[in-house]
Amino acid sequence: MTPEERHELRQKEAKPIIEEFYKWIEACWADTLPQSLLGKALTYAQNQKKYLTAYLADGRIEISNNRAERSIKPFVIGRKNWLFCNTPGGARSSAAVYSLIQTAAENGLNPQAYLEYAFRQIQLQDTLCIEKLLPWAEEIPVSCKMPNKKA
C-alpha cells in the first residue's frame, strides 16, 4: 500500500477502535483505584496516548517499532564486545553511528559506501548542507545504492 492508502485505511478502520478504547478508559477511570494494576495500566495508556496514536497521523509511520528493534539487535548482542561504549559520550556516539547505518540500509543504501561518500563530502565542503547527505536525499549517488533494493 502507498502511505496515502495506509493513512486512509487507518482513519477508516483503526481510528474508531482507538477512539472507543479511550472512551472505555474514561468510563473505567472513575471506578478504578489509581494504584491498582488496572489503574496503573489506564494511567499508562492515557499518558502515552500521543505516542500510541501517532501512527494514525501519517501512513509512513510504522504501527510498531519492531523493525527498528530487529535492526539494532546485532548491536545489542555485541555491545559487551565494544568497550569504547563504556561512557555516556561513547554510547551517544555509537548510537548515532548505528542509527545512521541502519537508516542507510533501510533507504536501500550500502552503509559502507554511503558513509564513505558522506564523510568525503563533509571533508570537501566549506559550508555543509546536512539535508543533502541524509540517506534519503536525492543527491546521494547511485554508487551508494544497494543492487536490487528499492529505496
mmCIF file with all atom_site columns, N, CA and C in Angstrom, residues 32-106:
data_model
loop_
_atom_site.group_PDB
_atom_site.id
_atom_site.type_symbol
_atom_site.label_atom_id
_atom_site.label_alt_id
_atom_site.label_comp_id
_atom_site.label_asym_id
_atom_site.label_entity_id
_atom_site.label_seq_id
_atom_site.pdbx_PDB_ins_code
_atom_site.Cartn_x
_atom_site.Cartn_y
_atom_site.Cartn_z
_atom_site.occupancy
_atom_site.B_iso_or_equiv
_atom_site.pdbx_formal_charge
_atom_site.auth_seq_id
_atom_site.auth_comp_id
_atom_site.auth_asym_id
_atom_site.auth_atom_id
_atom_site.pdbx_PDB_model_num
ATOM 1   N N  . THR A 1 32  ? -11.917 2.968  39.253 1.00 0.00 ? 32  THR A N  1
ATOM 2   C CA . THR A 1 32  ? -10.679 2.193  39.389 1.00 0.00 ? 32  THR A CA 1
ATOM 3   C C  . THR A 1 32  ? -9.728  2.888  40.359 1.00 0.00 ? 32  THR A C  1
ATOM 4   N N  . LEU A 1 33  ? -9.175  2.113  41.266 1.00 0.00 ? 33  LEU A N  1
ATOM 5   C CA . LEU A 1 33  ? -8.182  2.655  42.196 1.00 0.00 ? 33  LEU A CA 1
ATOM 6   C C  . LEU A 1 33  ? -6.904  2.972  41.418 1.00 0.00 ? 33  LEU A C  1
ATOM 7   N N  . PRO A 1 34  ? -6.358  4.173  41.572 1.00 0.00 ? 34  PRO A N  1
ATOM 8   C CA . PRO A 1 34  ? -5.181  4.570  40.793 1.00 0.00 ? 34  PRO A CA 1
ATOM 9   C C  . PRO A 1 34  ? -3.964  3.666  40.979 1.00 0.00 ? 34  PRO A C  1
ATOM 10  N N  . GLN A 1 35  ? -3.781  3.094  42.172 1.00 0.00 ? 35  GLN A N  1
ATOM 11  C CA . GLN A 1 35  ? -2.601  2.262  42.427 1.00 0.00 ? 35  GLN A CA 1
ATOM 12  C C  . GLN A 1 35  ? -2.824  0.773  42.131 1.00 0.00 ? 35  GLN A C  1
ATOM 13  N N  . SER A 1 36  ? -4.043  0.418  41.689 1.00 0.00 ? 36  SER A N  1
ATOM 14  C CA . SER A 1 36  ? -4.278  -0.981 41.305 1.00 0.00 ? 36  SER A CA 1
ATOM 15  C C  . SER A 1 36  ? -3.584  -1.234 39.966 1.00 0.00 ? 36  SER A C  1
ATOM 16  N N  . LEU A 1 37  ? -3.441  -2.508 39.607 1.00 0.00 ? 37  LEU A N  1
ATOM 17  C CA . LEU A 1 37  ? -2.809  -2.838 38.331 1.00 0.00 ? 37  LEU A CA 1
ATOM 18  C C  . LEU A 1 37  ? -3.599  -2.234 37.163 1.00 0.00 ? 37  LEU A C  1
ATOM 19  N N  . LEU A 1 38  ? -4.924  -2.325 37.227 1.00 0.00 ? 38  LEU A N  1
ATOM 20  C CA . LEU A 1 38  ? -5.737  -1.735 36.168 1.00 0.00 ? 38  LEU A CA 1
ATOM 21  C C  . LEU A 1 38  ? -5.579  -0.218 36.156 1.00 0.00 ? 38  LEU A C  1
ATOM 22  N N  . GLY A 1 39  ? -5.563  0.395  37.330 1.00 0.00 ? 39  GLY A N  1
ATOM 23  C CA . GLY A 1 39  ? -5.392  1.843  37.410 1.00 0.00 ? 39  GLY A CA 1
ATOM 24  C C  . GLY A 1 39  ? -4.074  2.287  36.808 1.00 0.00 ? 39  GLY A C  1
ATOM 25  N N  . LYS A 1 40  ? -3.006  1.533  37.095 1.00 0.00 ? 40  LYS A N  1
ATOM 26  C CA . LYS A 1 40  ? -1.699  1.855  36.521 1.00 0.00 ? 40  LYS A CA 1
ATOM 27  C C  . LYS A 1 40  ? -1.714  1.681  35.007 1.00 0.00 ? 40  LYS A C  1
ATOM 28  N N  . ALA A 1 41  ? -2.375  0.638  34.520 1.00 0.00 ? 41  ALA A N  1
ATOM 29  C CA . ALA A 1 41  ? -2.458  0.408  33.074 1.00 0.00 ? 41  ALA A CA 1
ATOM 30  C C  . ALA A 1 41  ? -3.254  1.520  32.396 1.00 0.00 ? 41  ALA A C  1
ATOM 31  N N  . LEU A 1 42  ? -4.359  1.931  33.012 1.00 0.00 ? 42  LEU A N  1
ATOM 32  C CA . LEU A 1 42  ? -5.166  3.016  32.445 1.00 0.00 ? 42  LEU A CA 1
ATOM 33  C C  . LEU A 1 42  ? -4.380  4.322  32.422 1.00 0.00 ? 42  LEU A C  1
ATOM 34  N N  . THR A 1 43  ? -3.657  4.589  33.492 1.00 0.00 ? 43  THR A N  1
ATOM 35  C CA . THR A 1 43  ? -2.837  5.806  33.566 1.00 0.00 ? 43  THR A CA 1
ATOM 36  C C  . THR A 1 43  ? -1.759  5.772  32.489 1.00 0.00 ? 43  THR A C  1
ATOM 37  N N  . TYR A 1 44  ? -1.128  4.632  32.335 1.00 0.00 ? 44  TYR A N  1
ATOM 38  C CA . TYR A 1 44  ? -0.084  4.497  31.312 1.00 0.00 ? 44  TYR A CA 1
ATOM 39  C C  . TYR A 1 44  ? -0.669  4.756  29.927 1.00 0.00 ? 44  TYR A C  1
ATOM 40  N N  . ALA A 1 45  ? -1.774  4.107  29.619 1.00 0.00 ? 45  ALA A N  1
ATOM 41  C CA . ALA A 1 45  ? -2.395  4.277  28.297 1.00 0.00 ? 45  ALA A CA 1
ATOM 42  C C  . ALA A 1 45  ? -2.776  5.737  28.067 1.00 0.00 ? 45  ALA A C  1
ATOM 43  N N  . GLN A 1 46  ? -3.295  6.382  29.082 1.00 0.00 ? 46  GLN A N  1
ATOM 44  C CA . GLN A 1 46  ? -3.683  7.784  28.952 1.00 0.00 ? 46  GLN A CA 1
ATOM 45  C C  . GLN A 1 46  ? -2.457  8.680  28.759 1.00 0.00 ? 46  GLN A C  1
ATOM 46  N N  . ASN A 1 47  ? -1.418  8.438  29.538 1.00 0.00 ? 47  ASN A N  1
ATOM 47  C CA . ASN A 1 47  ? -0.199  9.248  29.435 1.00 0.00 ? 47  ASN A CA 1
ATOM 48  C C  . ASN A 1 47  ? 0.539   9.037  28.115 1.00 0.00 ? 47  ASN A C  1
ATOM 49  N N  . GLN A 1 48  ? 0.391   7.871  27.521 1.00 0.00 ? 48  GLN A N  1
ATOM 50  C CA . GLN A 1 48  ? 1.106   7.546  26.288 1.00 0.00 ? 48  GLN A CA 1
ATOM 51  C C  . GLN A 1 48  ? 0.238   7.709  25.039 1.00 0.00 ? 48  GLN A C  1
ATOM 52  N N  . LYS A 1 49  ? -0.954  8.262  25.182 1.00 0.00 ? 49  LYS A N  1
ATOM 53  C CA . LYS A 1 49  ? -1.891  8.366  24.063 1.00 0.00 ? 49  LYS A CA 1
ATOM 54  C C  . LYS A 1 49  ? -1.256  9.037  22.843 1.00 0.00 ? 49  LYS A C  1
ATOM 55  N N  . LYS A 1 50  ? -0.542  10.118 23.063 1.00 0.00 ? 50  LYS A N  1
ATOM 56  C CA . LYS A 1 50  ? 0.097   10.846 21.962 1.00 0.00 ? 50  LYS A CA 1
ATOM 57  C C  . LYS A 1 50  ? 1.008   9.923  21.150 1.00 0.00 ? 50  LYS A C  1
ATOM 58  N N  . TYR A 1 51  ? 1.747   9.074  21.834 1.00 0.00 ? 51  TYR A N  1
ATOM 59  C CA . TYR A 1 51  ? 2.712   8.187  21.174 1.00 0.00 ? 51  TYR A CA 1
ATOM 60  C C  . TYR A 1 51  ? 2.029   6.941  20.602 1.00 0.00 ? 51  TYR A C  1
ATOM 61  N N  . LEU A 1 52  ? 1.033   6.424  21.320 1.00 0.00 ? 52  LEU A N  1
ATOM 62  C CA . LEU A 1 52  ? 0.338   5.220  20.863 1.00 0.00 ? 52  LEU A CA 1
ATOM 63  C C  . LEU A 1 52  ? -0.527  5.472  19.631 1.00 0.00 ? 52  LEU A C  1
ATOM 64  N N  . THR A 1 53  ? -0.927  6.718  19.431 1.00 0.00 ? 53  THR A N  1
ATOM 65  C CA . THR A 1 53  ? -1.791  7.046  18.289 1.00 0.00 ? 53  THR A CA 1
ATOM 66  C C  . THR A 1 53  ? -1.061  7.793  17.180 1.00 0.00 ? 53  THR A C  1
ATOM 67  N N  . ALA A 1 54  ? 0.234   7.991  17.312 1.00 0.00 ? 54  ALA A N  1
ATOM 68  C CA . ALA A 1 54  ? 0.999   8.763  16.312 1.00 0.00 ? 54  ALA A CA 1
ATOM 69  C C  . ALA A 1 54  ? 0.905   8.150  14.922 1.00 0.00 ? 54  ALA A C  1
ATOM 70  N N  . TYR A 1 55  ? 0.839   6.831  14.850 1.00 0.00 ? 55  TYR A N  1
ATOM 71  C CA . TYR A 1 55  ? 0.800   6.176  13.542 1.00 0.00 ? 55  TYR A CA 1
ATOM 72  C C  . TYR A 1 55  ? -0.456  6.523  12.736 1.00 0.00 ? 55  TYR A C  1
ATOM 73  N N  . LEU A 1 56  ? -1.469  7.045  13.385 1.00 0.00 ? 56  LEU A N  1
ATOM 74  C CA . LEU A 1 56  ? -2.687  7.440  12.678 1.00 0.00 ? 56  LEU A CA 1
ATOM 75  C C  . LEU A 1 56  ? -2.483  8.707  11.850 1.00 0.00 ? 56  LEU A C  1
ATOM 76  N N  . ALA A 1 57  ? -1.499  9.508  12.204 1.00 0.00 ? 57  ALA A N  1
ATOM 77  C CA . ALA A 1 57  ? -1.306  10.813 11.566 1.00 0.00 ? 57  ALA A CA 1
ATOM 78  C C  . ALA A 1 57  ? -0.656  10.722 10.192 1.00 0.00 ? 57  ALA A C  1
ATOM 79  N N  . ASP A 1 58  ? 0.087   9.649  9.932  1.00 0.00 ? 58  ASP A N  1
ATOM 80  C CA . ASP A 1 58  ? 0.864   9.578  8.702  1.00 0.00 ? 58  ASP A CA 1
ATOM 81  C C  . ASP A 1 58  ? 1.028   8.118  8.299  1.00 0.00 ? 58  ASP A C  1
ATOM 82  N N  . GLY A 1 59  ? 0.701   7.805  7.073  1.00 0.00 ? 59  GLY A N  1
ATOM 83  C CA . GLY A 1 59  ? 0.798   6.432  6.583  1.00 0.00 ? 59  GLY A CA 1
ATOM 84  C C  . GLY A 1 59  ? 2.211   5.910  6.477  1.00 0.00 ? 59  GLY A C  1
ATOM 85  N N  . ARG A 1 60  ? 3.204   6.781  6.590  1.00 0.00 ? 60  ARG A N  1
ATOM 86  C CA . ARG A 1 60  ? 4.603   6.338  6.546  1.00 0.00 ? 60  ARG A CA 1
ATOM 87  C C  . ARG A 1 60  ? 5.083   5.835  7.893  1.00 0.00 ? 60  ARG A C  1
ATOM 88  N N  . ILE A 1 61  ? 4.365   6.160  8.956  1.00 0.00 ? 61  ILE A N  1
ATOM 89  C CA . ILE A 1 61  ? 4.784   5.763  10.302 1.00 0.00 ? 61  ILE A CA 1
ATOM 90  C C  . ILE A 1 61  ? 4.420   4.302  10.525 1.00 0.00 ? 61  ILE A C  1
ATOM 91  N N  . GLU A 1 62  ? 5.376   3.545  11.035 1.00 0.00 ? 62  GLU A N  1
ATOM 92  C CA . GLU A 1 62  ? 5.142   2.136  11.360 1.00 0.00 ? 62  GLU A CA 1
ATOM 93  C C  . GLU A 1 62  ? 4.204   2.054  12.559 1.00 0.00 ? 62  GLU A C  1
ATOM 94  N N  . ILE A 1 63  ? 3.416   1.010  12.602 1.00 0.00 ? 63  ILE A N  1
ATOM 95  C CA . ILE A 1 63  ? 2.480   0.838  13.709 1.00 0.00 ? 63  ILE A CA 1
ATOM 96  C C  . ILE A 1 63  ? 3.214   0.408  14.985 1.00 0.00 ? 63  ILE A C  1
ATOM 97  N N  . SER A 1 64  ? 4.372   -0.195 14.830 1.00 0.00 ? 64  SER A N  1
ATOM 98  C CA . SER A 1 64  ? 5.184   -0.583 15.982 1.00 0.00 ? 64  SER A CA 1
ATOM 99  C C  . SER A 1 64  ? 6.648   -0.314 15.657 1.00 0.00 ? 64  SER A C  1
ATOM 100 N N  . ASN A 1 65  ? 7.502   -0.486 16.644 1.00 0.00 ? 65  ASN A N  1
ATOM 101 C CA . ASN A 1 65  ? 8.924   -0.279 16.416 1.00 0.00 ? 65  ASN A CA 1
ATOM 102 C C  . ASN A 1 65  ? 9.662   -1.605 16.257 1.00 0.00 ? 65  ASN A C  1
ATOM 103 N N  . ASN A 1 66  ? 8.941   -2.666 15.905 1.00 0.00 ? 66  ASN A N  1
ATOM 104 C CA . ASN A 1 66  ? 9.558   -3.983 15.784 1.00 0.00 ? 66  ASN A CA 1
ATOM 105 C C  . ASN A 1 66  ? 10.701  -3.997 14.768 1.00 0.00 ? 66  ASN A C  1
ATOM 106 N N  . ARG A 1 67  ? 10.520  -3.341 13.627 1.00 0.00 ? 67  ARG A N  1
ATOM 107 C CA . ARG A 1 67  ? 11.568  -3.343 12.616 1.00 0.00 ? 67  ARG A CA 1
ATOM 108 C C  . ARG A 1 67  ? 12.820  -2.644 13.144 1.00 0.00 ? 67  ARG A C  1
ATOM 109 N N  . ALA A 1 68  ? 12.630  -1.536 13.847 1.00 0.00 ? 68  ALA A N  1
ATOM 110 C CA . ALA A 1 68  ? 13.775  -0.834 14.434 1.00 0.00 ? 68  ALA A CA 1
ATOM 111 C C  . ALA A 1 68  ? 14.450  -1.700 15.490 1.00 0.00 ? 68  ALA A C  1
ATOM 112 N N  . GLU A 1 69  ? 13.661  -2.389 16.295 1.00 0.00 ? 69  GLU A N  1
ATOM 113 C CA . GLU A 1 69  ? 14.216  -3.271 17.324 1.00 0.00 ? 69  GLU A CA 1
ATOM 114 C C  . GLU A 1 69  ? 15.033  -4.396 16.692 1.00 0.00 ? 69  GLU A C  1
ATOM 115 N N  . ARG A 1 70  ? 14.511  -4.995 15.610 1.00 0.00 ? 70  ARG A N  1
ATOM 116 C CA . ARG A 1 70  ? 15.254  -6.050 14.924 1.00 0.00 ? 70  ARG A CA 1
ATOM 117 C C  . ARG A 1 70  ? 16.534  -5.507 14.301 1.00 0.00 ? 70  ARG A C  1
ATOM 118 N N  . SER A 1 71  ? 16.481  -4.269 13.819 1.00 0.00 ? 71  SER A N  1
ATOM 119 C CA . SER A 1 71  ? 17.655  -3.663 13.186 1.00 0.00 ? 71  SER A CA 1
ATOM 120 C C  . SER A 1 71  ? 18.802  -3.468 14.163 1.00 0.00 ? 71  SER A C  1
ATOM 121 N N  . ILE A 1 72  ? 18.487  -3.157 15.411 1.00 0.00 ? 72  ILE A N  1
ATOM 122 C CA . ILE A 1 72  ? 19.563  -2.898 16.376 1.00 0.00 ? 72  ILE A CA 1
ATOM 123 C C  . ILE A 1 72  ? 19.962  -4.145 17.153 1.00 0.00 ? 72  ILE A C  1
ATOM 124 N N  . LYS A 1 73  ? 19.261  -5.248 16.941 1.00 0.00 ? 73  LYS A N  1
ATOM 125 C CA . LYS A 1 73  ? 19.540  -6.463 17.696 1.00 0.00 ? 73  LYS A CA 1
ATOM 126 C C  . LYS A 1 73  ? 21.009  -6.889 17.607 1.00 0.00 ? 73  LYS A C  1
ATOM 127 N N  . PRO A 1 74  ? 21.645  -6.875 16.414 1.00 0.00 ? 74  PRO A N  1
ATOM 128 C CA . PRO A 1 74  ? 23.063  -7.267 16.370 1.00 0.00 ? 74  PRO A CA 1
ATOM 129 C C  . PRO A 1 74  ? 23.951  -6.377 17.247 1.00 0.00 ? 74  PRO A C  1
ATOM 130 N N  . PHE A 1 75  ? 23.608  -5.120 17.340 1.00 0.00 ? 75  PHE A N  1
ATOM 131 C CA . PHE A 1 75  ? 24.408  -4.214 18.162 1.00 0.00 ? 75  PHE A CA 1
ATOM 132 C C  . PHE A 1 75  ? 24.181  -4.482 19.646 1.00 0.00 ? 75  PHE A C  1
ATOM 133 N N  . VAL A 1 76  ? 22.946  -4.808 19.999 1.00 0.00 ? 76  VAL A N  1
ATOM 134 C CA . VAL A 1 76  ? 22.631  -5.102 21.398 1.00 0.00 ? 76  VAL A CA 1
ATOM 135 C C  . VAL A 1 76  ? 23.345  -6.381 21.822 1.00 0.00 ? 76  VAL A C  1
ATOM 136 N N  . ILE A 1 77  ? 23.342  -7.375 20.955 1.00 0.00 ? 77  ILE A N  1
ATOM 137 C CA . ILE A 1 77  ? 24.002  -8.636 21.274 1.00 0.00 ? 77  ILE A CA 1
ATOM 138 C C  . ILE A 1 77  ? 25.507  -8.434 21.429 1.00 0.00 ? 77  ILE A C  1
ATOM 139 N N  . GLY A 1 78  ? 26.085  -7.590 20.589 1.00 0.00 ? 78  GLY A N  1
ATOM 140 C CA . GLY A 1 78  ? 27.526  -7.406 20.605 1.00 0.00 ? 78  GLY A CA 1
ATOM 141 C C  . GLY A 1 78  ? 28.048  -6.300 21.492 1.00 0.00 ? 78  GLY A C  1
ATOM 142 N N  . ARG A 1 79  ? 27.182  -5.612 22.189 1.00 0.00 ? 79  ARG A N  1
ATOM 143 C CA . ARG A 1 79  ? 27.633  -4.414 22.910 1.00 0.00 ? 79  ARG A CA 1
ATOM 144 C C  . ARG A 1 79  ? 28.691  -4.685 23.973 1.00 0.00 ? 79  ARG A C  1
ATOM 145 N N  . LYS A 1 80  ? 28.691  -5.865 24.553 1.00 0.00 ? 80  LYS A N  1
ATOM 146 C CA . LYS A 1 80  ? 29.710  -6.168 25.569 1.00 0.00 ? 80  LYS A CA 1
ATOM 147 C C  . LYS A 1 80  ? 31.096  -6.252 24.940 1.00 0.00 ? 80  LYS A C  1
ATOM 148 N N  . ASN A 1 81  ? 31.130  -6.486 23.634 1.00 0.00 ? 81  ASN A N  1
ATOM 149 C CA . ASN A 1 81  ? 32.418  -6.573 22.950 1.00 0.00 ? 81  ASN A CA 1
ATOM 150 C C  . ASN A 1 81  ? 32.987  -5.207 22.609 1.00 0.00 ? 81  ASN A C  1
ATOM 151 N N  . TRP A 1 82  ? 32.189  -4.189 22.720 1.00 0.00 ? 82  TRP A N  1
ATOM 152 C CA . TRP A 1 82  ? 32.622  -2.862 22.299 1.00 0.00 ? 82  TRP A CA 1
ATOM 153 C C  . TRP A 1 82  ? 32.884  -1.993 23.531 1.00 0.00 ? 82  TRP A C  1
ATOM 154 N N  . LEU A 1 83  ? 34.036  -2.120 24.067 1.00 0.00 ? 83  LEU A N  1
ATOM 155 C CA . LEU A 1 83  ? 34.361  -1.452 25.319 1.00 0.00 ? 83  LEU A CA 1
ATOM 156 C C  . LEU A 1 83  ? 34.446  0.063  25.187 1.00 0.00 ? 83  LEU A C  1
ATOM 157 N N  . PHE A 1 84  ? 34.590  0.574  23.949 1.00 0.00 ? 84  PHE A N  1
ATOM 158 C CA . PHE A 1 84  ? 34.659  2.027  23.777 1.00 0.00 ? 84  PHE A CA 1
ATOM 159 C C  . PHE A 1 84  ? 33.332  2.697  24.100 1.00 0.00 ? 84  PHE A C  1
ATOM 160 N N  . CYS A 1 85  ? 32.300  1.922  24.297 1.00 0.00 ? 85  CYS A N  1
ATOM 161 C CA . CYS A 1 85  ? 30.980  2.494  24.600 1.00 0.00 ? 85  CYS A CA 1
ATOM 162 C C  . CYS A 1 85  ? 30.739  2.592  26.106 1.00 0.00 ? 85  CYS A C  1
ATOM 163 N N  . ASN A 1 86  ? 31.800  2.536  26.896 1.00 0.00 ? 86  ASN A N  1
ATOM 164 C CA . ASN A 1 86  ? 31.606  2.471  28.340 1.00 0.00 ? 86  ASN A CA 1
ATOM 165 C C  . ASN A 1 86  ? 31.397  3.828  29.011 1.00 0.00 ? 86  ASN A C  1
ATOM 166 N N  . THR A 1 87  ? 31.212  4.875  28.220 1.00 0.00 ? 87  THR A N  1
ATOM 167 C CA . THR A 1 87  ? 30.917  6.199  28.784 1.00 0.00 ? 87  THR A CA 1
ATOM 168 C C  . THR A 1 87  ? 29.646  6.720  28.126 1.00 0.00 ? 87  THR A C  1
ATOM 169 N N  . PRO A 1 88  ? 28.962  7.651  28.750 1.00 0.00 ? 88  PRO A N  1
ATOM 170 C CA . PRO A 1 88  ? 27.781  8.229  28.097 1.00 0.00 ? 88  PRO A CA 1
ATOM 171 C C  . PRO A 1 88  ? 28.105  8.823  26.723 1.00 0.00 ? 88  PRO A C  1
ATOM 172 N N  . GLY A 1 89  ? 29.255  9.475  26.603 1.00 0.00 ? 89  GLY A N  1
ATOM 173 C CA . GLY A 1 89  ? 29.641  10.050 25.311 1.00 0.00 ? 89  GLY A CA 1
ATOM 174 C C  . GLY A 1 89  ? 29.862  8.980  24.255 1.00 0.00 ? 89  GLY A C  1
ATOM 175 N N  . GLY A 1 90  ? 30.532  7.900  24.652 1.00 0.00 ? 90  GLY A N  1
ATOM 176 C CA . GLY A 1 90  ? 30.748  6.791  23.723 1.00 0.00 ? 90  GLY A CA 1
ATOM 177 C C  . GLY A 1 90  ? 29.448  6.135  23.322 1.00 0.00 ? 90  GLY A C  1
ATOM 178 N N  . ALA A 1 91  ? 28.540  5.994  24.273 1.00 0.00 ? 91  ALA A N  1
ATOM 179 C CA . ALA A 1 91  ? 27.233  5.403  23.976 1.00 0.00 ? 91  ALA A CA 1
ATOM 180 C C  . ALA A 1 91  ? 26.438  6.277  23.010 1.00 0.00 ? 91  ALA A C  1
ATOM 181 N N  . ARG A 1 92  ? 26.454  7.598  23.238 1.00 0.00 ? 92  ARG A N  1
ATOM 182 C CA . ARG A 1 92  ? 25.744  8.504  22.327 1.00 0.00 ? 92  ARG A CA 1
ATOM 183 C C  . ARG A 1 92  ? 26.345  8.441  20.930 1.00 0.00 ? 92  ARG A C  1
ATOM 184 N N  . SER A 1 93  ? 27.669  8.424  20.865 1.00 0.00 ? 93  SER A N  1
ATOM 185 C CA . SER A 1 93  ? 28.338  8.380  19.566 1.00 0.00 ? 93  SER A CA 1
ATOM 186 C C  . SER A 1 93  ? 28.027  7.086  18.829 1.00 0.00 ? 93  SER A C  1
ATOM 187 N N  . SER A 1 94  ? 28.125  5.971  19.536 1.00 0.00 ? 94  SER A N  1
ATOM 188 C CA . SER A 1 94  ? 27.848  4.703  18.863 1.00 0.00 ? 94  SER A CA 1
ATOM 189 C C  . SER A 1 94  ? 26.379  4.605  18.462 1.00 0.00 ? 94  SER A C  1
ATOM 190 N N  . ALA A 1 95  ? 25.478  5.113  19.281 1.00 0.00 ? 95  ALA A N  1
ATOM 191 C CA . ALA A 1 95  ? 24.057  5.099  18.921 1.00 0.00 ? 95  ALA A CA 1
ATOM 192 C C  . ALA A 1 95  ? 23.809  5.916  17.664 1.00 0.00 ? 95  ALA A C  1
ATOM 193 N N  . ALA A 1 96  ? 24.475  7.050  17.544 1.00 0.00 ? 96  ALA A N  1
ATOM 194 C CA . ALA A 1 96  ? 24.322  7.884  16.344 1.00 0.00 ? 96  ALA A CA 1
ATOM 195 C C  . ALA A 1 96  ? 24.831  7.153  15.111 1.00 0.00 ? 96  ALA A C  1
ATOM 196 N N  . VAL A 1 97  ? 25.983  6.501  15.237 1.00 0.00 ? 97  VAL A N  1
ATOM 197 C CA . VAL A 1 97  ? 26.542  5.767  14.098 1.00 0.00 ? 97  VAL A CA 1
ATOM 198 C C  . VAL A 1 97  ? 25.654  4.584  13.738 1.00 0.00 ? 97  VAL A C  1
ATOM 199 N N  . TYR A 1 98  ? 25.201  3.807  14.725 1.00 0.00 ? 98  TYR A N  1
ATOM 200 C CA . TYR A 1 98  ? 24.332  2.663  14.453 1.00 0.00 ? 98  TYR A CA 1
ATOM 201 C C  . TYR A 1 98  ? 23.047  3.121  13.778 1.00 0.00 ? 98  TYR A C  1
ATOM 202 N N  . SER A 1 99  ? 22.492  4.212  14.261 1.00 0.00 ? 99  SER A N  1
ATOM 203 C CA . SER A 1 99  ? 21.260  4.750  13.686 1.00 0.00 ? 99  SER A CA 1
ATOM 204 C C  . SER A 1 99  ? 21.475  5.151  12.233 1.00 0.00 ? 99  SER A C  1
ATOM 205 N N  . LEU A 1 100 ? 22.576  5.796  11.957 1.00 0.00 ? 100 LEU A N  1
ATOM 206 C CA . LEU A 1 100 ? 22.887  6.220  10.594 1.00 0.00 ? 100 LEU A CA 1
ATOM 207 C C  . LEU A 1 100 ? 23.081  5.011  9.682  1.00 0.00 ? 100 LEU A C  1
ATOM 208 N N  . ILE A 1 101 ? 23.770  3.986  10.156 1.00 0.00 ? 101 ILE A N  1
ATOM 209 C CA . ILE A 1 101 ? 23.996  2.773  9.366  1.00 0.00 ? 101 ILE A CA 1
ATOM 210 C C  . ILE A 1 101 ? 22.672  2.092  9.054  1.00 0.00 ? 101 ILE A C  1
ATOM 211 N N  . GLN A 1 102 ? 21.826  1.919  10.059 1.00 0.00 ? 102 GLN A N  1
ATOM 212 C CA . GLN A 1 102 ? 20.545  1.239  9.837  1.00 0.00 ? 102 GLN A CA 1
ATOM 213 C C  . GLN A 1 102 ? 19.616  2.066  8.959  1.00 0.00 ? 102 GLN A C  1
ATOM 214 N N  . THR A 1 103 ? 19.628  3.382  9.124  1.00 0.00 ? 103 THR A N  1
ATOM 215 C CA . THR A 1 103 ? 18.795  4.245  8.292  1.00 0.00 ? 103 THR A CA 1
ATOM 216 C C  . THR A 1 103 ? 19.252  4.181  6.847  1.00 0.00 ? 103 THR A C  1
ATOM 217 N N  . ALA A 1 104 ? 20.559  4.130  6.623  1.00 0.00 ? 104 ALA A N  1
ATOM 218 C CA . ALA A 1 104 ? 21.092  3.993  5.262  1.00 0.00 ? 104 ALA A CA 1
ATOM 219 C C  . ALA A 1 104 ? 20.606  2.684  4.651  1.00 0.00 ? 104 ALA A C  1
ATOM 220 N N  . ALA A 1 105 ? 20.722  1.597  5.394  1.00 0.00 ? 105 ALA A N  1
ATOM 221 C CA . ALA A 1 105 ? 20.282  0.294  4.888  1.00 0.00 ? 105 ALA A CA 1
ATOM 222 C C  . ALA A 1 105 ? 18.781  0.293  4.595  1.00 0.00 ? 105 ALA A C  1
ATOM 223 N N  . GLU A 1 106 ? 17.993  0.886  5.480  1.00 0.00 ? 106 GLU A N  1
ATOM 224 C CA . GLU A 1 106 ? 16.541  0.951  5.276  1.00 0.00 ? 106 GLU A CA 1
ATOM 225 C C  . GLU A 1 106 ? 16.170  1.780  4.043  1.00 0.00 ? 106 GLU A C  1
#
